[in-house]
Amino acid sequence: MLSKLKTDNRYVIFCCFAFLFLLTISPFIIFKFPILVDYPNHLTSFYIQANIDNDQWLRENYLIKWVAKPYIIIEWFGGVLARYVDIYLAGRIVLISGILFICAGGLLIRKVINGYVDLWTCAIFTLIYNYVLFFGFVNYYVSSGLALIAMGLWIKLRDINTIANILLFSAISTALYFCHLYALGVYAIFVIGYESGLIKYANNKLFSANTVKTLSQFLLPFILYFIWWSNYTQNGPFVFYNYGDFTAKIIALFSPFAFDFSQHDLLLILLILISVFILRLVHPGGVGIYDNMKIPLLSLLIVVILMPSSLAGTWGTDFRYPFIFMALFVVSIKFDENNKNALHSRNYLLVLVFAITCYKIYYVSDNWKKINQQYQEFENALQYVDRGSKVLAIQDDAKNLTGYNPRLYDHMPALSIIQRSTFWPNLFTYGNSIYPTSRTEHIDTAASPNLTFNDLINHKYKNGDLYGVNCKVYWETWQQDFDYLISIRFNNLSTIDLKNLNLKFRGSFFDIYQIIHQQIVEKPS
């Protein structure tokens, strides 16, 4: 009877899952610019890879170097796509691939631990629009989906022949290493935690063939990492470890549910917490976690708590793993089919899942619609920038900005590289395949945010100095080193009154200035 019920529900589950998937990716289909903080930099990286051989200006400003290090597979994938389709379409395909991988990973894990896929798997859609995606951590976002798939494959195939196991999962672990180091890390934590759980709940031996299979798959990635890190040269000084304050930890805790931590997000999180609390009071019992998932979840939770805000020059490390933890937690929830309270809880939670998913899509679409108009205005104005020029950007403090997060404009100037083959110093370099040339290396920075006007005119800074956290000075002689200045001014209507700046275009929220280089007159001998 239960088997027949599962078969009858299969089509309902498929239709619900397909509907939510199409609804979730709809903003990426509708809008040219997915408004995500770091996304323009990744998009530009794809563009440079695809066009550098045919663009003399790109060749003067950038180099492509492929070396055996993390973070390169997703960048390579985007670059290959950009050779055959429009660059903006290529970027959206990469992001949609990430959503597809996350959903596929959730489905696979639910299937192997539950025995079948049920409607509860749709709960994973509430986590798709999260803080990781908001910041546009494209490589990690896509790789996290691949890590979830790898976890499901480990549960399903861990008992295959030892040699086949070692070969297959060594290949998977190595692929994850080249996708993203943190994706490999979360997969390793899960696998070791899963095997530890089997020792507790299935009475497996501590040292056995399973131990060899578990650990041997990480041997090659460890060797590759050791070689890479031994030869790794950081672009300037950096803070290796910063745990972060209490506020950062609270943000990390709720980051799987929040997109941009706007007022709407905070109210949504509060609604979720209150709804779950009331639901458990009204319908107690009957809900738990599958035994074989308890230790992996506990292992990952410990890492989530201990993870600092920045590590080895990488910012935002503390809100990357909570997303994966919550995805695993959601697909690991067990509802007692013989308990009415559990079934009532599941039904009410599914209603909440559908409501939250629909609201998030509406909220994101509404914001992207407005900001897409601004991005399009900026893209059109780039015709006033000469091809191959060097562009510097400053950004006002947006105290009076309403309805938008100012971080969404941080990497907007990267579009000048796509439109005009410029050099923009804030492009991600050194961390992936893109490097500055000798012509531009002295004014490159791979980590710093846009400057303020006060930073620009403050003469105490020298190139190479460290300011803030992992931020390197590169603008000391900006009047000679750069050709154009982009001022993102938001509500500030004043123009910059400097004699070496010529206003070329005034937009609704930005200005483009040409920098008039001072003539150096040689004294007669």
PDB file of C-alpha atoms in Angstrom, residues 272-283:
ATOM      1  CA  ILE A 272      10.099  31.292  10.300  1.00  0.00           C
ATOM      2  CA  LEU A 273      11.287  31.039  13.907  1.00  0.00           C
ATOM      3  CA  ILE A 274       7.868  31.873  15.360  1.00  0.00           C
ATOM      4  CA  SER A 275       6.053  29.512  12.977  1.00  0.00           C
ATOM      5  CA  VAL A 276       8.331  26.567  13.764  1.00  0.00           C
ATOM      6  CA  PHE A 277       8.094  27.248  17.517  1.00  0.00           C
ATOM      7  CA  ILE A 278       4.278  27.376  17.493  1.00  0.00           C
ATOM      8  CA  LEU A 279       4.082  24.331  15.234  1.00  0.00           C
ATOM      9  CA  ARG A 280       6.178  22.226  17.590  1.00  0.00           C
ATOM     10  CA  LEU A 281       4.015  23.281  20.533  1.00  0.00           C
ATOM     11  CA  VAL A 282       0.808  22.328  18.742  1.00  0.00           C
ATOM     12  CA  HIS A 283       2.150  19.144  17.121  1.00  0.00           C
TER      13      HIS A 283
END
